[in-house]
Amino acid sequence: SAVISQKPSRDICQRGTSLTIQCQVDSQVTMMFWYRQQPGQSLTLIATANQGSEATYESGFVIDKFPISRPNLTFSTLTVSNMSPEDSSIYLCSVVLGPNQPQHFGDGTRLSIL
Amino acid sequence: GENVEQHPSTLSVQEGDSAVIKCTYSDSASNYFPWYKQELGKRPQLIIDIRSNVGEKKDQRIAVTLNKTAKHFSLHITETQPEDSAVYFCAASMGTNAGKSTFGDGTTLTVKP
């Protein structure tokens, strides 16, 4: 198992600003991901956070909007840039401890844009 | 890429009855199928999983079945209790895909006391 600390837990932001979400894991993990969960919806993968290299983004998500850092095997950040009301969502980080293993999620960051 | 369809989107049962949620996947290379439970305001948590070399797995009141030929898998909850009320997500992933999962749209299960 893995213990994941994600912060902030929630925030209310102004349109046009940016917010950085942090994800800390209690052990070194290779596979770390960022998901978005819009209200009442499923989980959509934004990107895979790669240690020491650029993140791998899924279709529909771009680095300019969602820059990701992964300086080491226990930590990652996701920035939501130039926010608009459509970015209001829950953002979750997750880790996988090995092939064919489940995702372990952080508690999520509930983001509201005014 | 992988596509996972989940049905039904909502399910209401009486306490003590059984609940069944079904998922289909598109990529025959998928070989790992977890189920997550998400209570209101909380993170998704694994409740049971199955790998492609197994047809069925059971854990107390929860079971999962997998039909690789038909590319579908199902979650079965017996003797449902009010605390089973939550959103349930199925997912599919490939061991070669570096841990990435594709999720179904979710099923909101309500167990009426």
CSV table of C-alpha atoms in Angstrom, one decimal:
chain,number,residue,atom,x,y,z
A,1,SER,CA,0.0,0.0,0.0
A,2,ALA,CA,1.0,3.7,-0.2
A,3,VAL,CA,0.0,6.7,1.8
A,4,ILE,CA,-0.6,9.8,-0.4
A,5,SER,CA,-0.8,13.3,0.9
A,6,GLN,CA,-2.4,15.8,-1.5
A,7,LYS,CA,-2.8,19.5,-0.9
A,8,PRO,CA,-4.6,21.8,-0.9
A,9,SER,CA,-7.7,19.8,-0.2
A,10,ARG,CA,-9.8,22.5,-1.7
A,11,ASP,CA,-9.6,26.0,-3.1
A,12,ILE,CA,-11.7,28.8,-4.6
A,13,CYS,CA,-9.8,30.7,-7.3
A,14,GLN,CA,-10.4,33.7,-9.5
A,15,ARG,CA,-10.7,33.3,-13.3
A,16,GLY,CA,-7.4,33.7,-15.0
A,17,THR,CA,-5.2,32.7,-12.1
A,18,SER,CA,-3.2,29.5,-11.6
A,19,LEU,CA,-3.0,27.0,-8.8
A,20,THR,CA,-0.4,24.3,-8.0
A,21,ILE,CA,-1.5,21.1,-6.4
A,22,GLN,CA,1.1,19.0,-4.5
A,23,CYS,CA,1.2,15.2,-4.1
A,24,GLN,CA,3.6,13.5,-1.7
A,25,VAL,CA,3.9,9.7,-1.4
A,26,ASP,CA,5.4,7.9,1.6
A,27,SER,CA,7.6,5.7,-0.6
A,28,GLN,CA,9.4,5.8,-3.9
A,29,VAL,CA,7.1,4.9,-6.7
A,30,THR,CA,7.7,4.9,-10.5
A,31,MET,CA,4.2,5.3,-11.7
A,32,MET,CA,2.4,8.4,-10.7
A,33,PHE,CA,-0.7,9.9,-12.4
A,34,TRP,CA,-2.9,12.9,-12.3
A,35,TYR,CA,-6.7,12.5,-12.9
A,36,ARG,CA,-9.6,14.9,-13.1
A,37,GLN,CA,-13.0,14.1,-11.9
A,38,GLN,CA,-15.7,16.5,-12.8
A,39,PRO,CA,-18.9,16.6,-10.6
A,40,GLY,CA,-20.8,13.3,-10.9
A,41,GLN,CA,-18.4,12.0,-13.6
A,42,SER,CA,-15.8,9.4,-14.0
A,43,LEU,CA,-12.0,9.7,-13.6
A,44,THR,CA,-10.2,11.1,-16.6
A,45,LEU,CA,-6.4,10.7,-16.9
A,46,ILE,CA,-4.7,14.0,-17.5
A,47,ALA,CA,-1.1,12.8,-17.6
A,48,THR,CA,1.6,10.4,-16.3
A,49,ALA,CA,4.1,12.2,-14.2
A,50,ASN,CA,7.6,10.9,-15.2
A,51,GLN,CA,10.5,11.4,-12.9
A,52,GLY,CA,13.3,13.3,-14.6
A,53,SER,CA,11.5,13.9,-17.8
A,54,GLU,CA,8.5,15.6,-19.3
A,55,ALA,CA,5.1,14.3,-18.3
A,56,THR,CA,3.1,12.2,-20.9
A,57,TYR,CA,-0.2,13.9,-21.6
A,58,GLU,CA,-3.4,12.2,-22.7
A,59,SER,CA,-5.4,13.4,-25.6
A,60,GLY,CA,-7.2,16.7,-24.8
A,61,PHE,CA,-4.7,17.8,-22.2
A,62,VAL,CA,-1.6,20.0,-22.9
A,63,ILE,CA,1.4,21.0,-21.0
A,64,ASP,CA,0.8,24.7,-21.2
A,65,LYS,CA,-2.5,24.3,-19.4
A,66,PHE,CA,-1.5,21.6,-17.0
A,67,PRO,CA,2.3,21.7,-16.4
A,68,ILE,CA,3.5,18.9,-14.2
A,69,SER,CA,6.7,18.5,-12.3
A,70,ARG,CA,8.2,15.3,-10.9
A,71,PRO,CA,11.5,16.1,-9.2
A,72,ASN,CA,11.9,12.7,-7.5
A,73,LEU,CA,10.1,9.4,-6.9
A,74,THR,CA,8.0,10.6,-4.0
A,75,PHE,CA,6.7,14.0,-5.1
A,76,SER,CA,4.8,15.7,-8.0
A,77,THR,CA,2.9,18.9,-8.7
A,78,LEU,CA,0.2,19.7,-11.1
A,79,THR,CA,-0.5,23.3,-12.0
A,80,VAL,CA,-3.8,24.3,-13.4
A,81,SER,CA,-3.1,27.5,-15.5
A,82,ASN,CA,-5.2,30.4,-16.6
A,83,MET,CA,-8.2,28.9,-14.9
A,84,SER,CA,-11.7,29.2,-16.2
A,85,PRO,CA,-15.0,28.0,-14.7
A,86,GLU,CA,-14.7,24.9,-16.8
A,87,ASP,CA,-11.7,23.8,-14.8
A,88,SER,CA,-13.9,23.5,-11.7
A,89,SER,CA,-13.3,19.9,-10.8
A,90,ILE,CA,-11.7,17.5,-8.4
A,91,TYR,CA,-8.0,16.7,-9.2
A,92,LEU,CA,-6.5,13.5,-7.9
A,93,CYS,CA,-3.1,12.1,-7.9
A,94,SER,CA,-2.6,8.4,-7.9
A,95,VAL,CA,0.3,5.9,-7.8
A,96,VAL,CA,0.6,2.3,-8.9
A,97,LEU,CA,3.1,0.1,-7.2
A,98,GLY,CA,3.7,-2.3,-10.0
A,99,PRO,CA,2.3,-3.9,-13.1
A,100,ASN,CA,-1.2,-5.2,-12.8
A,101,GLN,CA,-1.6,-3.4,-9.5
A,102,PRO,CA,-4.4,-1.1,-8.4
A,103,GLN,CA,-4.3,2.7,-8.3
A,104,HIS,CA,-3.9,4.3,-4.9
A,105,PHE,CA,-5.4,7.8,-4.8
A,106,GLY,CA,-4.8,10.9,-2.8
A,107,ASP,CA,-7.8,12.6,-1.2
A,108,GLY,CA,-8.1,15.0,-4.1
A,109,THR,CA,-8.2,18.7,-4.5
A,110,ARG,CA,-11.6,20.3,-5.0
A,111,LEU,CA,-11.2,23.3,-7.2
A,112,SER,CA,-13.8,26.0,-7.8
A,113,ILE,CA,-13.3,28.8,-10.2
A,114,LEU,CA,-15.3,32.0,-9.9
B,1,GLY,CA,-7.1,3.2,-27.0
B,2,GLU,CA,-9.1,1.2,-24.5
B,3,ASN,CA,-12.8,1.9,-24.0
B,4,VAL,CA,-14.7,0.7,-21.0
B,5,GLU,CA,-18.5,0.8,-20.8
B,6,GLN,CA,-20.3,0.3,-17.5
B,7,HIS,CA,-23.9,-0.4,-16.8
B,8,PRO,CA,-26.2,0.5,-15.2
B,9,SER,CA,-25.4,4.1,-14.4
B,10,THR,CA,-27.7,3.9,-11.3
B,11,LEU,CA,-28.9,1.0,-9.3
B,12,SER,CA,-31.3,0.9,-6.4
B,13,VAL,CA,-31.8,-2.3,-4.4
B,14,GLN,CA,-33.5,-3.2,-1.1
B,15,GLU,CA,-31.2,-4.1,1.8
B,16,GLY,CA,-30.4,-7.8,1.7
B,17,ASP,CA,-30.8,-8.1,-2.1
B,18,SER,CA,-28.0,-8.6,-4.6
B,19,ALA,CA,-26.5,-6.0,-6.9
B,20,VAL,CA,-24.8,-6.7,-10.2
B,21,ILE,CA,-22.7,-4.1,-12.2
B,22,LYS,CA,-21.4,-5.0,-15.6
B,23,CYS,CA,-18.5,-3.6,-17.7
B,24,THR,CA,-17.2,-4.3,-21.2
B,25,TYR,CA,-13.8,-3.4,-22.5
B,26,SER,CA,-12.5,-3.1,-26.1
B,27,ASP,CA,-8.8,-3.9,-26.0
B,28,SER,CA,-8.1,-7.7,-25.8
B,29,ALA,CA,-4.6,-6.8,-24.5
B,30,SER,CA,-6.1,-5.6,-21.2
B,31,ASN,CA,-5.3,-8.0,-18.5
B,32,TYR,CA,-6.1,-6.4,-15.1
B,33,PHE,CA,-9.6,-5.3,-14.0
B,34,PRO,CA,-10.0,-3.5,-10.7
B,35,TRP,CA,-13.2,-2.3,-9.1
B,36,TYR,CA,-13.2,0.9,-7.0
B,37,LYS,CA,-15.8,2.2,-4.5
B,38,GLN,CA,-16.1,5.9,-4.0
B,39,GLU,CA,-18.1,7.2,-1.2
B,40,LEU,CA,-19.4,10.8,-1.3
B,41,GLY,CA,-16.6,13.3,-0.9
B,42,LYS,CA,-13.9,10.6,-0.6
B,43,ARG,CA,-11.3,9.1,-2.9
B,44,PRO,CA,-11.9,5.9,-4.9
B,45,GLN,CA,-10.6,2.8,-3.1
B,46,LEU,CA,-10.0,-0.6,-4.4
B,47,ILE,CA,-12.6,-3.2,-3.3
B,48,ILE,CA,-11.6,-6.2,-5.5
B,49,ASP,CA,-9.6,-6.9,-8.6
B,50,ILE,CA,-9.2,-9.8,-11.1
B,51,ARG,CA,-6.4,-10.7,-13.5
B,52,SER,CA,-6.9,-12.2,-16.9
B,53,ASN,CA,-5.7,-15.6,-15.9
B,54,VAL,CA,-8.6,-16.0,-13.5
B,55,GLY,CA,-12.3,-16.3,-14.2
B,56,GLU,CA,-13.8,-15.5,-10.9
B,57,LYS,CA,-12.7,-14.1,-7.5
B,58,LYS,CA,-14.6,-13.7,-4.3
B,59,ASP,CA,-14.1,-11.8,-1.1
B,60,GLN,CA,-16.8,-12.2,1.4
B,61,ARG,CA,-19.9,-10.6,0.0
B,62,ILE,CA,-18.2,-9.3,-3.1
B,63,ALA,CA,-17.3,-11.3,-6.2
B,64,VAL,CA,-16.0,-10.4,-9.7
B,65,THR,CA,-16.3,-12.5,-12.8
B,66,LEU,CA,-14.4,-12.2,-16.0
B,67,ASN,CA,-15.2,-13.4,-19.5
B,68,LYS,CA,-12.1,-12.8,-21.7
B,69,THR,CA,-13.7,-14.1,-24.8
B,70,ALA,CA,-16.7,-11.7,-24.6
B,71,LYS,CA,-14.5,-9.0,-23.0
B,72,HIS,CA,-16.7,-8.3,-20.1
B,73,PHE,CA,-16.5,-8.5,-16.4
B,74,SER,CA,-19.0,-8.0,-13.6
B,75,LEU,CA,-19.2,-7.1,-9.9
B,76,HIS,CA,-21.6,-9.0,-7.7
B,77,ILE,CA,-22.5,-7.8,-4.2
B,78,THR,CA,-24.7,-10.1,-2.1
B,79,GLU,CA,-26.6,-9.3,1.0
B,80,THR,CA,-26.3,-5.6,0.4
B,81,GLN,CA,-26.2,-3.2,3.3
B,82,PRO,CA,-26.9,0.6,3.4
B,83,GLU,CA,-23.1,1.2,3.8
B,84,ASP,CA,-22.7,-0.4,0.3
B,85,SER,CA,-24.3,2.8,-1.1
B,86,ALA,CA,-21.6,4.6,-3.1
B,87,VAL,CA,-20.4,5.0,-6.7
B,88,TYR,CA,-18.6,2.0,-8.1
B,89,PHE,CA,-16.1,2.3,-11.0
B,90,CYS,CA,-14.7,-0.5,-13.0
B,91,ALA,CA,-11.4,-0.1,-14.8
B,92,ALA,CA,-9.2,-1.9,-17.3
B,93,SER,CA,-5.4,-1.8,-17.7
B,94,MET,CA,-2.6,-3.6,-19.4
B,95,GLY,CA,0.5,-4.6,-17.6
B,96,THR,CA,2.6,-3.2,-20.5
B,97,ASN,CA,0.9,0.2,-20.2
B,98,ALA,CA,2.9,1.4,-17.2
B,99,GLY,CA,0.0,1.3,-14.8
B,100,LYS,CA,-2.5,3.4,-16.7
B,101,SER,CA,-6.1,2.5,-16.3
B,102,THR,CA,-9.2,3.3,-18.3
B,103,PHE,CA,-12.3,3.8,-16.1
B,104,GLY,CA,-16.0,3.1,-16.7
B,105,ASP,CA,-18.4,5.9,-16.2
B,106,GLY,CA,-19.5,4.7,-12.7
B,107,THR,CA,-22.6,3.2,-11.2
B,108,THR,CA,-24.4,4.9,-8.3
B,109,LEU,CA,-25.7,2.2,-6.0
B,110,THR,CA,-28.3,3.0,-3.5
B,111,VAL,CA,-29.3,0.4,-0.9
B,112,LYS,CA,-32.6,1.2,0.8
B,113,PRO,CA,-33.0,0.0,4.4
